[in-house]
Coordinates of C-alpha atoms in Angstrom, one line a residue:
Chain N
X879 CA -36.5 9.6 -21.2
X880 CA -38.2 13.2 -21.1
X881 CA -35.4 14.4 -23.4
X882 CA -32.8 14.2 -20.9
X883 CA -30.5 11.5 -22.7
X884 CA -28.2 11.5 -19.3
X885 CA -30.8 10.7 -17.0
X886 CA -30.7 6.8 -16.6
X887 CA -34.6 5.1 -16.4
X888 CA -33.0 2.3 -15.6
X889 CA -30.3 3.0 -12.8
X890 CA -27.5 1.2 -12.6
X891 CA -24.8 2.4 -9.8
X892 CA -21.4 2.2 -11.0
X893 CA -18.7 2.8 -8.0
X894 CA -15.5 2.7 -8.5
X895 CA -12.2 3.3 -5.5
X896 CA -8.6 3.2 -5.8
X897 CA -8.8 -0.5 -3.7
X898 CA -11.5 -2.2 -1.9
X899 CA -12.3 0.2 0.9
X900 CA -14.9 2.0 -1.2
X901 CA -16.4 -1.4 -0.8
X902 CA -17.8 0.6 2.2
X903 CA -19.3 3.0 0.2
X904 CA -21.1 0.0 -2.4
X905 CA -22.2 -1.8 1.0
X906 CA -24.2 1.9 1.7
X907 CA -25.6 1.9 -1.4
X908 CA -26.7 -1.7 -1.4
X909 CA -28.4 -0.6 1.8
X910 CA -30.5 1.9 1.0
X911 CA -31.0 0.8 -2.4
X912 CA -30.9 -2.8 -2.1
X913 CA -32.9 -2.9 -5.4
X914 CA -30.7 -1.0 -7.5
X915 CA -28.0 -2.6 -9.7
X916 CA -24.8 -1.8 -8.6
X917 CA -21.3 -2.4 -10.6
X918 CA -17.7 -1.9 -8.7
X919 CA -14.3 -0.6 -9.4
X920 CA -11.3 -1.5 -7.3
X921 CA -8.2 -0.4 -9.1
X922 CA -6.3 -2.9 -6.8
X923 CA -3.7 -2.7 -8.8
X924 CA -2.8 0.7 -8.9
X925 CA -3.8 2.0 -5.2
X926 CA -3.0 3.6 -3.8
X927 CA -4.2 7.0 -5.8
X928 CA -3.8 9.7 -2.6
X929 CA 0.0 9.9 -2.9
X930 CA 0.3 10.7 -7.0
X931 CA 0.2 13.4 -8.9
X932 CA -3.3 15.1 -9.4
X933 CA -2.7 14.9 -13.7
X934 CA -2.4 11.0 -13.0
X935 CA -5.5 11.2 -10.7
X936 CA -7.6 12.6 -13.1
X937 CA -7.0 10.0 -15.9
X938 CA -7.1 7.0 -13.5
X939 CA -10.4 8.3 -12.7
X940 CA -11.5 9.1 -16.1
X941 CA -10.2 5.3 -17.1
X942 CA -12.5 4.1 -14.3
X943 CA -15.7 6.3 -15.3
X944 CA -15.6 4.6 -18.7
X945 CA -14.8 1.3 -17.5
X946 CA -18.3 1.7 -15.4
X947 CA -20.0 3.0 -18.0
X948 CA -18.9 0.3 -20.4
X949 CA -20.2 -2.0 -18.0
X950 CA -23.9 -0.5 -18.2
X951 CA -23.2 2.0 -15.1
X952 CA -25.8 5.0 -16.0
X953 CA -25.1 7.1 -12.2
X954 CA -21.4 7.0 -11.0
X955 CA -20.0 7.3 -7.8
X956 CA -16.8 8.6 -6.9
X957 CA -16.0 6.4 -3.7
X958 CA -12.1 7.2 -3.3
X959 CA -11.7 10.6 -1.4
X960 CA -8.7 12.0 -3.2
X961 CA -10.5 10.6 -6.3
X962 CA -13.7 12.9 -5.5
X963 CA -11.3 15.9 -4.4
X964 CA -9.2 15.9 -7.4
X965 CA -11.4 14.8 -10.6
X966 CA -14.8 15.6 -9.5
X967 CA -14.7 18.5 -12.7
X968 CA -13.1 16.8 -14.9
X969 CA -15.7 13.8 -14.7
X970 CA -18.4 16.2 -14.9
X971 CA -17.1 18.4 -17.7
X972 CA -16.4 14.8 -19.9
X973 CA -19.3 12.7 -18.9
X974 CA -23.2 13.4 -19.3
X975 CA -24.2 11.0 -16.5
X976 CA -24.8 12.1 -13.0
X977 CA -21.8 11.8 -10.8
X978 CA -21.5 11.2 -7.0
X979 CA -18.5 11.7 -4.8
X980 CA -17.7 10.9 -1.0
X981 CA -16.6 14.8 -0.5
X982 CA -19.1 16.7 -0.5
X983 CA -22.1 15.8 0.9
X984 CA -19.9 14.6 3.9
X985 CA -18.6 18.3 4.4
X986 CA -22.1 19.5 3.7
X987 CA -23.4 17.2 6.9
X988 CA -20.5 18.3 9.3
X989 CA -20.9 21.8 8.4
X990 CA -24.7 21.4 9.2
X991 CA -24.6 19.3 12.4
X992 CA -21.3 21.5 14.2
X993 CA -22.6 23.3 16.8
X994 CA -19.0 25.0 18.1
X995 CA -17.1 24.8 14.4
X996 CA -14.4 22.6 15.1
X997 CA -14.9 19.7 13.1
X998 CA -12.0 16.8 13.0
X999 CA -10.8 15.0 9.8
X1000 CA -9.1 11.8 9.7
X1001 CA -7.7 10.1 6.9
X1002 CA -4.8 8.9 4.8
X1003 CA -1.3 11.1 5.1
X1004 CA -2.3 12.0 1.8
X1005 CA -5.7 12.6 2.1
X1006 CA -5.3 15.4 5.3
X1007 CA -2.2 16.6 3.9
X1008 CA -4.0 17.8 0.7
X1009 CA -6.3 19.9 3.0
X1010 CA -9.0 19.4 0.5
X1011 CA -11.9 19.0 3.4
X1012 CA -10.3 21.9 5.4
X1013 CA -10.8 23.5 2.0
X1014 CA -14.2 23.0 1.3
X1015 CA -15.5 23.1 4.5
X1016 CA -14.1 26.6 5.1
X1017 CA -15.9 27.5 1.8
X1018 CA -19.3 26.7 3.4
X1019 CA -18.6 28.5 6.8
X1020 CA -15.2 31.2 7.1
X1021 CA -15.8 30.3 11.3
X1022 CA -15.1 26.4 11.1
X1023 CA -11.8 25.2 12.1
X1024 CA -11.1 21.9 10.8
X1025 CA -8.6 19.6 12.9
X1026 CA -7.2 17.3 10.4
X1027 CA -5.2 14.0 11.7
X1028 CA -3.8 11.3 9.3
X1029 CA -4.2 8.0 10.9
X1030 CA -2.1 5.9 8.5
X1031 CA -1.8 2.6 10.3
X1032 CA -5.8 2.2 10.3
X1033 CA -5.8 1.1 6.5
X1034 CA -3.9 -2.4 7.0
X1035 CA -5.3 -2.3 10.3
X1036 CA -8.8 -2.8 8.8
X1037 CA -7.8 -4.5 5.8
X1038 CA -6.2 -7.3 8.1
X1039 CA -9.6 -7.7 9.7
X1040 CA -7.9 -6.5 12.8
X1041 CA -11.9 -4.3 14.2
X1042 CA -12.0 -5.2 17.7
X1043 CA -8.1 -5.9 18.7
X1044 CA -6.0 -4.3 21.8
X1045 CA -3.7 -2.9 19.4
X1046 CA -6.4 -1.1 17.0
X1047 CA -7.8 0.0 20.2
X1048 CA -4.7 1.4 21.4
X1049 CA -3.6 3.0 18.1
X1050 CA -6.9 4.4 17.4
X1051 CA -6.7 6.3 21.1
X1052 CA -3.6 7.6 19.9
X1053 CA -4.4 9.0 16.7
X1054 CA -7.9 10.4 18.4
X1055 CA -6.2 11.9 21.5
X1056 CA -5.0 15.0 20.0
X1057 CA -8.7 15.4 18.9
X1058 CA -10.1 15.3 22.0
X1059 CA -7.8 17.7 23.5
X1060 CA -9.2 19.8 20.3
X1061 CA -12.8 19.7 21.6
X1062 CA -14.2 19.0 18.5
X1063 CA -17.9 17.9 18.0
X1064 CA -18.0 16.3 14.8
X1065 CA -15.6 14.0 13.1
X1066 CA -15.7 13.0 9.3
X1067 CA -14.3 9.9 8.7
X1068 CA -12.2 10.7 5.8
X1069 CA -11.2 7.3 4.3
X1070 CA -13.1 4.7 3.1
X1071 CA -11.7 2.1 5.5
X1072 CA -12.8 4.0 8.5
X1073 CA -16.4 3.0 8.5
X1074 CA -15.3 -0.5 9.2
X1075 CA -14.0 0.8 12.5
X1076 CA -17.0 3.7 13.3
X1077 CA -18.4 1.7 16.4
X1078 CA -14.4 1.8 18.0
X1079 CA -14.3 5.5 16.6
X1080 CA -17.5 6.6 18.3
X1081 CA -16.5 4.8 21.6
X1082 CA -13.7 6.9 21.7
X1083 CA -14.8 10.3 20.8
X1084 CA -17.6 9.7 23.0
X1085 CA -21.2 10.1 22.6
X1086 CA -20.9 14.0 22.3
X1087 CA -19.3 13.8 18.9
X1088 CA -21.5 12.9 15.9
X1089 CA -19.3 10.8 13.3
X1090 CA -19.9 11.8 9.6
X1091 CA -19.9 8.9 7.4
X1092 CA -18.9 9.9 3.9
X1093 CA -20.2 6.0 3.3
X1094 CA -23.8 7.0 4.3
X1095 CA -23.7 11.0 3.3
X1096 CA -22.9 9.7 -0.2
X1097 CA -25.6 6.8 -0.6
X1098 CA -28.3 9.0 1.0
X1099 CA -27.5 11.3 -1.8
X1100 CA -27.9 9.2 -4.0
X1101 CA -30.9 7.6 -2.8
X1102 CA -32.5 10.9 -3.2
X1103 CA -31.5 11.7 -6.7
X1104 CA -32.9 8.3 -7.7
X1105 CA -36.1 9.1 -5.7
X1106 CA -36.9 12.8 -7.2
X1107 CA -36.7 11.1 -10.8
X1108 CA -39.1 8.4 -9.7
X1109 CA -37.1 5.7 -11.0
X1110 CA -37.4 3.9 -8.7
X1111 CA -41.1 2.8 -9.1
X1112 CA -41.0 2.3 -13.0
X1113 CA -38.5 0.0 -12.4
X1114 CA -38.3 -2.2 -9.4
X1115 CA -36.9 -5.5 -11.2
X1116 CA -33.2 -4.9 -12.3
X1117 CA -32.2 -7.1 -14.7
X1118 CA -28.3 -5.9 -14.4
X1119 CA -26.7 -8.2 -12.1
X1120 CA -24.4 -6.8 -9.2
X1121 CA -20.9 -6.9 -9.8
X1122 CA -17.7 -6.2 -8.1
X1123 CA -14.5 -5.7 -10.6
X1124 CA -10.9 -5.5 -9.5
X1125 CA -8.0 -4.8 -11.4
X1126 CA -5.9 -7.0 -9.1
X1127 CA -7.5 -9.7 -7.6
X1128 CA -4.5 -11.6 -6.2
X1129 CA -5.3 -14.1 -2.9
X1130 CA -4.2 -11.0 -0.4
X1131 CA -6.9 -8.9 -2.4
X1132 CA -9.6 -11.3 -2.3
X1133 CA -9.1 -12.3 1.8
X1134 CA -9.7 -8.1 2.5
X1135 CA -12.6 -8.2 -0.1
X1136 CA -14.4 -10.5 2.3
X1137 CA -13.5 -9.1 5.2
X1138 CA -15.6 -6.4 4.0
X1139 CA -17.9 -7.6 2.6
X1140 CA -19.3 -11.0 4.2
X1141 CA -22.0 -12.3 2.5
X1142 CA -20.8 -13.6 -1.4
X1143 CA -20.9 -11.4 -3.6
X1144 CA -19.6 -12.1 -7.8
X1145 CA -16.0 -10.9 -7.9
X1146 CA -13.8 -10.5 -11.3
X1147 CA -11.2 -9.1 -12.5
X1148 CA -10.9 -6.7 -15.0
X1149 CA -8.8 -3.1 -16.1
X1150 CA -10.0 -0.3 -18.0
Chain G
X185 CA 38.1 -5.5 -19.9
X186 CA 39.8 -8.6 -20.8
X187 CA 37.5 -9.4 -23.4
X188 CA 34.5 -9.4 -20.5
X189 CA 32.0 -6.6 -22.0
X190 CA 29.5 -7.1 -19.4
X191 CA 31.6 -7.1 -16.4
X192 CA 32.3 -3.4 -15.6
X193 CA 36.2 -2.1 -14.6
X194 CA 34.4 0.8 -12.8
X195 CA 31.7 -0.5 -11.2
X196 CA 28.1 1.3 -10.5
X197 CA 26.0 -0.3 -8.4
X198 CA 22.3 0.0 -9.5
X199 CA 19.6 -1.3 -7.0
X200 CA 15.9 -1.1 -7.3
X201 CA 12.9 -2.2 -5.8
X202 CA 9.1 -1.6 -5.7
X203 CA 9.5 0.9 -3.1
X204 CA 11.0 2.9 -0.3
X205 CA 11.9 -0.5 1.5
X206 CA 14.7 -1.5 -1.1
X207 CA 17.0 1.3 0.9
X208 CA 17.6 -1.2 3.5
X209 CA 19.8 -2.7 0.9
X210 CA 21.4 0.7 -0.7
X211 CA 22.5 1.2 3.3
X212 CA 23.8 -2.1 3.4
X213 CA 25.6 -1.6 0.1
X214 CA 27.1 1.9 1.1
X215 CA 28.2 0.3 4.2
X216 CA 30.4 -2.7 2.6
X217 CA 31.2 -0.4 -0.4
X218 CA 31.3 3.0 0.4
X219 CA 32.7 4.1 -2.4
X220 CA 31.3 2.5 -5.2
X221 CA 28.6 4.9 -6.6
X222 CA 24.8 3.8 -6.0
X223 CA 22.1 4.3 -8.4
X224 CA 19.0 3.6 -6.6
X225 CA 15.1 3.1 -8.0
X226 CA 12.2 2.6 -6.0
X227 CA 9.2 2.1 -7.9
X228 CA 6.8 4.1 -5.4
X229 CA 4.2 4.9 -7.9
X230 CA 3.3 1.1 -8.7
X231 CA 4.5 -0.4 -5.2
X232 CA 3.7 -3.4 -4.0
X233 CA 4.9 -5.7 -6.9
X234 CA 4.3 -8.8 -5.1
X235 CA 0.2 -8.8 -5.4
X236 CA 0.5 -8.6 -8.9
X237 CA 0.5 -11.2 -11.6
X238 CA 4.5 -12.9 -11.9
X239 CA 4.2 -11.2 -16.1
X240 CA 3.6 -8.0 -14.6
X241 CA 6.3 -8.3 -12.2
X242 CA 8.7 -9.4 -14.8
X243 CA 7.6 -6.5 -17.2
X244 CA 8.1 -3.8 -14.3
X245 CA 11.4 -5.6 -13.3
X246 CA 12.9 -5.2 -16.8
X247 CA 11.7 -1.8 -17.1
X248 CA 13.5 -1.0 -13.6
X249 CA 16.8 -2.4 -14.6
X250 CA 17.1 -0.9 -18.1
X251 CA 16.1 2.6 -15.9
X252 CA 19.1 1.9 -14.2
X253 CA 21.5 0.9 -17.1
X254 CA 20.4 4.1 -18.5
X255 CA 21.3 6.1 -15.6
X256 CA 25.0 4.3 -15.7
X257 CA 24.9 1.5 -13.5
X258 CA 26.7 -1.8 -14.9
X259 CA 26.1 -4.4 -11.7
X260 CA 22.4 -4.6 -11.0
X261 CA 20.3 -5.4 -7.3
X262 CA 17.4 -6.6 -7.6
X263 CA 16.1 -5.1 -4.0
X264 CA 12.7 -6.6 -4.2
X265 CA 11.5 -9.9 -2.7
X266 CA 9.1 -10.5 -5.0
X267 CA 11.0 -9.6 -8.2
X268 CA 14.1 -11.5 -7.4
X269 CA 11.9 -14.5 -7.0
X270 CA 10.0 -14.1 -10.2
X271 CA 11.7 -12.4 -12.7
X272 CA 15.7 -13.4 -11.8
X273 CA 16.2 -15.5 -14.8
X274 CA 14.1 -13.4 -17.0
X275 CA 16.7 -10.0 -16.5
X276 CA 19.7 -12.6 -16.5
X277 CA 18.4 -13.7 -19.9
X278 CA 17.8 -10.1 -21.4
X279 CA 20.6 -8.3 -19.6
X280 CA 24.2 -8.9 -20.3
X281 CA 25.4 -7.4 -16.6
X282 CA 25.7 -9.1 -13.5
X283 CA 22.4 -9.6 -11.5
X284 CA 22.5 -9.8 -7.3
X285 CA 19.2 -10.3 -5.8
X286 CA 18.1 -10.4 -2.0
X287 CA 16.8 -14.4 -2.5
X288 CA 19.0 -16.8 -3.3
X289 CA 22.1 -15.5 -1.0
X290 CA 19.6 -15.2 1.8
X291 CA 18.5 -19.1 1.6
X292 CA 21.8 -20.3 1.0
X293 CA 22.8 -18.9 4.6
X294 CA 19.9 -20.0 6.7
X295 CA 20.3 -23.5 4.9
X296 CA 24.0 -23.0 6.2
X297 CA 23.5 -21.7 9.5
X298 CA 20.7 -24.0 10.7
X299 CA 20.9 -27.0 13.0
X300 CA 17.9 -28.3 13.6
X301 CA 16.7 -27.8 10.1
X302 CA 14.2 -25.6 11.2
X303 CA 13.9 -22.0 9.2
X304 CA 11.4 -19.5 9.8
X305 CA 10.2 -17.1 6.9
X306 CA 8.5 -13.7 7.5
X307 CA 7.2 -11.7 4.8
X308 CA 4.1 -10.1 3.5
X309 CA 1.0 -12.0 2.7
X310 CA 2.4 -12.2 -1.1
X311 CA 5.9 -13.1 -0.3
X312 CA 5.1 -16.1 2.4
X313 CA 2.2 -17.7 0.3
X314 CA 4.2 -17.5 -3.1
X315 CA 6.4 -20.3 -0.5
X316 CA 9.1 -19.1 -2.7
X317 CA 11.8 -19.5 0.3
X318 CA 10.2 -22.5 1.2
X319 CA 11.1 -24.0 -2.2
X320 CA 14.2 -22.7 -2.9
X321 CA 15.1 -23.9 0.7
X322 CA 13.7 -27.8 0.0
X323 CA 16.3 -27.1 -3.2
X324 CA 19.4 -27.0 -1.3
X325 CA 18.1 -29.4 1.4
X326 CA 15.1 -31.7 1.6
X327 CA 15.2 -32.1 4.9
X328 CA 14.5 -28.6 5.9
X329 CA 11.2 -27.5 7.5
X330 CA 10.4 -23.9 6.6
X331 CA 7.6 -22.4 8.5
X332 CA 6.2 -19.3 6.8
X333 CA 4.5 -16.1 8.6
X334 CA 2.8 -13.2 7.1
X335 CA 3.2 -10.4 8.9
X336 CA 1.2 -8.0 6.7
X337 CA 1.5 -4.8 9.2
X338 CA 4.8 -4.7 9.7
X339 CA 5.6 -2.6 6.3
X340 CA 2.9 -0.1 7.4
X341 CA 4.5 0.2 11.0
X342 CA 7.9 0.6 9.7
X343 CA 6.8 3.3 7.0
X344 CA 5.6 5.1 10.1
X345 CA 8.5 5.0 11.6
X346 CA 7.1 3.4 15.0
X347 CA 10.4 1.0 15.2
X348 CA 10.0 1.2 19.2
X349 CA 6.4 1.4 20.0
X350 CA 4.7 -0.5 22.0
X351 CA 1.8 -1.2 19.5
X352 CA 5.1 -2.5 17.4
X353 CA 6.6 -4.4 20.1
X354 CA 2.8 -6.8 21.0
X355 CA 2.4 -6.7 17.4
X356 CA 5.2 -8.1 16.8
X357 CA 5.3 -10.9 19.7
X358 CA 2.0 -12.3 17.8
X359 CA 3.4 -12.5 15.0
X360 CA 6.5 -14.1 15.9
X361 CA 4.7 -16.7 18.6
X362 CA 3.6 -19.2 16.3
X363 CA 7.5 -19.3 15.0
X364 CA 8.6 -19.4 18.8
X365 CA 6.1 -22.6 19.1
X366 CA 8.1 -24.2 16.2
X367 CA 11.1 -24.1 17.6
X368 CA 13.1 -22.5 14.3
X369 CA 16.3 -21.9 15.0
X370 CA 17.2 -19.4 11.8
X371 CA 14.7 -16.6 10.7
X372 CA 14.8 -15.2 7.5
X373 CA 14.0 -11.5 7.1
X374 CA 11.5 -12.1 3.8
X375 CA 10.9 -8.7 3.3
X376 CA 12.9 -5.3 2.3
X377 CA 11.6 -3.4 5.5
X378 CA 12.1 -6.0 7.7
X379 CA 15.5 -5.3 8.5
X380 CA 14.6 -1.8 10.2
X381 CA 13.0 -3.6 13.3
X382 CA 16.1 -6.3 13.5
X383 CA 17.2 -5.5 17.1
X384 CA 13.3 -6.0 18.1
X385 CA 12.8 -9.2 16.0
X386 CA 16.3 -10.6 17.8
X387 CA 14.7 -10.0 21.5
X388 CA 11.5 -11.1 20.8
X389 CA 13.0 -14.6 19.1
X390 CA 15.8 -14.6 21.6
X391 CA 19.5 -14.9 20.8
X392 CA 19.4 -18.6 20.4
X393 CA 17.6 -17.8 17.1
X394 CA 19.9 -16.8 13.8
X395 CA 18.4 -13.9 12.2
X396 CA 19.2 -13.8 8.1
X397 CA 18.7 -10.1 6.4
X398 CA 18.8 -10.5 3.0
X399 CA 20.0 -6.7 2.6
X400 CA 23.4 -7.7 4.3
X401 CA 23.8 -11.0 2.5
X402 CA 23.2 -9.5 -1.0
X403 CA 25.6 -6.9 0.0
X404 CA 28.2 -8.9 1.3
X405 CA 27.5 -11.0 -1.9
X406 CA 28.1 -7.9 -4.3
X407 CA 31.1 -6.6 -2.3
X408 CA 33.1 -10.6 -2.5
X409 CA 32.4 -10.4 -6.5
X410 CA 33.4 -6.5 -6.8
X411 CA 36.4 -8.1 -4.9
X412 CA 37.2 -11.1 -6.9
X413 CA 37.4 -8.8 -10.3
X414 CA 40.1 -6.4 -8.3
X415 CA 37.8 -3.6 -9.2
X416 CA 38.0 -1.4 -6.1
X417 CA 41.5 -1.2 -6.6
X418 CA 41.5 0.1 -10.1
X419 CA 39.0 2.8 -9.4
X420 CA 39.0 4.0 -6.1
X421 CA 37.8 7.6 -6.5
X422 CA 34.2 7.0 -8.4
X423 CA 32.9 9.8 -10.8
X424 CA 29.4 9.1 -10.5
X425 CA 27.4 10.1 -7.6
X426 CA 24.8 8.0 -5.6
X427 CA 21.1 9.3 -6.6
X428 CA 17.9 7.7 -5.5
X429 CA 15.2 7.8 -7.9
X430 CA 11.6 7.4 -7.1
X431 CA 8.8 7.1 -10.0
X432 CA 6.3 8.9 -7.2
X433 CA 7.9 11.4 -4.8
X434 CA 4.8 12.7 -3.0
X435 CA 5.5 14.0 0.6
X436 CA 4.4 11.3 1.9
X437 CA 6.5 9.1 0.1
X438 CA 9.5 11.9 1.1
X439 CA 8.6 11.1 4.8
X440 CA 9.3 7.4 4.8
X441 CA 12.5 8.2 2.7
X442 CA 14.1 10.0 5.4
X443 CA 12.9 7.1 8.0
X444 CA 14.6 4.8 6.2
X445 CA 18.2 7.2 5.8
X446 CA 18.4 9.6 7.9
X447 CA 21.6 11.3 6.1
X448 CA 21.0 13.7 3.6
X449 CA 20.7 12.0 0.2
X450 CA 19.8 13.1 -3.5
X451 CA 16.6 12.5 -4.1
X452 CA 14.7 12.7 -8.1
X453 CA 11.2 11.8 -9.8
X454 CA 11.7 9.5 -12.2
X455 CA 10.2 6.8 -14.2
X456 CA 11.3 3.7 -16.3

């Protein structure tokens, strides 16, 4: 442990999301660290978190920090966006363990691959309303100008498994029109449902713009933290078993956990 | 009072529901009763109830209608599909006040209006599989066929206010096909938003099809036992003035509000 109590030897990923869309974010992870142990939260029963108060926020995500931790979590990842926007401090000012969140590293990779500065958000209402990427994104560079369009219908749309239908299609065209009028070059896919539909996304924007997935930006991260301590080496048998927790796991919940996540994976539910 | 404690002489309708889609019923309310104050709560900040476990639903539903007690209503509307279903008898046994909800008027209409025996249901996901229609249907009438449909995206279209898009209108034909096939000839409205697209669901289903909207019934049901007491007469200028209370009043949330009534109303954050 070199002295460093809060550095895990060991890592365990612990993830937790207002719902099952940072299911996305878990799939990334179990991607690029498919060796890793990975543990879920899906406050099912209290998404969604973007439309309350930042106060209530906070404490649902300090609730789900512990509950991860509890659970043998050592490295935690914030995968709800307004989650990552509005508790990222007060994680890190409670908790010694590394923290991850979506944010960041996604506006760190648009504001690195723009080449004209106008850089599109979608998301939730909630999530563009609260102008937090427009935010941080004109922190890194005064000369980006962030487009921001809330695509609200996309969430059921993905969660009812509808990724390749004529209405998505022609939703989608309408909530990316006004984009493309923008001339934007990169577009950061600010929800965690939207990876599901990034193929559909990219068709539409058209090859010129570079999608930024939060997802991917975020496990990448991650990857590389776990890397630069070596862990990875010392310990290439996990003896945590990967699992998914959901503090409402009611039949609706469980069909849209499997439509995102195919192959079967060890589901329970639990609240902090 | 005659000796009756629990039934009001000046009577303040209290309605709630999980969320914004319980105003369906406070406009049908204002419409047969104009002038009986409303008292309406919409429990936005845990919305939806009907994933949840039926002890949780009770619990919230208890905590709704003492909310509205306290805020002086004395007749109570239980605006919520899912808690009229499961926690009715449990608020008739606590509360000494007359409880309407939007279920049982509802069925006892499509079992009267029917012909051919033959009653669609359309709901969310946790409405149509909890078959609570379907059984208290097969109550009144054993020979009834009830033929459930989720139609999980119509709450999400409605809150965005796309009530005559075309993504709405080929949504909704898919949906309502497989009813079309069954040849129903009465189609209840299972859910509190549902009423919003009426005019659309009665094209697409044709006008040989009886539509049933549970927000009309329960009002019609409310006005006939404010009738029966003679309580209108008594008290025909109210003191109290309607107020809709919301336990999460984001601007999002504010948004769909004024979708669903478009006249200026009084809005407050509250919570049980």
């Amino acid at each position: 442990m070199k002295g460093e109590s809060t550095i895990p030897n060991a890592p365990v990923i612990g993830v937790f999301d207002s719902g099952v869309g940072g299911l996305t974010v878990a799939k990334e992870l179990k991607r690029w660290l498919p060796n890793v142990p990975l543990i879920y939260f899906g406050d099912t029963a209290r998404t969604p978190y973007g439309t309350k108060a930042p106060s209530t926020i906070v404490e649902f995500a300090k609730e789900d920090t512990e509950f991860l931790l509890e659970h043998g979590a050592n490295i935690i990842v914030v995968a709800c966006h307004s989650a990552a926007s509005t508790a990222k401090e007060a994680l890190r000012a409670q908790f010694q363990y590394p923290i991850f969140e979506v944010v960041t590293p996604s506006v760190e990779v648009a504001a690195r691959v723009t080449r004209n500065g106008r850089i599109g958000v979608i998301g939730t209402r909630a999530t563009v309303e609260s102008n937090v990427y427009a935010r941080e994104l004109e922190k890194l560079s005064p000369n980006i100008v962030v487009i921001g369009q809330p695509c609200p219908l996309l969430v059921p749309l993905v969660e009812e498994g509808w990724l390749d239908r004529r209405e998505t299609k022609m939703i989608l065209k309408k909530y990316l029109h006004p984009l493309r009028l923008q001339n934007i070059d990169t577009l950061v896919l600010g929800c965690t449902h939207y990876p599901m539909l990034k193929p559909l996304i990219q068709k539409k924007m058209g090859k010129r713009v570079r999608i930024v997935d939060p997802s991917e930006e975020v496990a990448r991260m991650v990857k590389a933290y776990i890397d630069s301590k070596g862990l990875l080496r010392t310990h290439p048998s996990p003896s945590v078993k990967d699992t998914y927790y959901f503090s409402d796991l009611g039949v609706v919940t469980q069909e849209v956990i499997r439509r995102f996540i195919r192959e079967p994976i060890e589901v329970r539910k639990a609240s902090p």
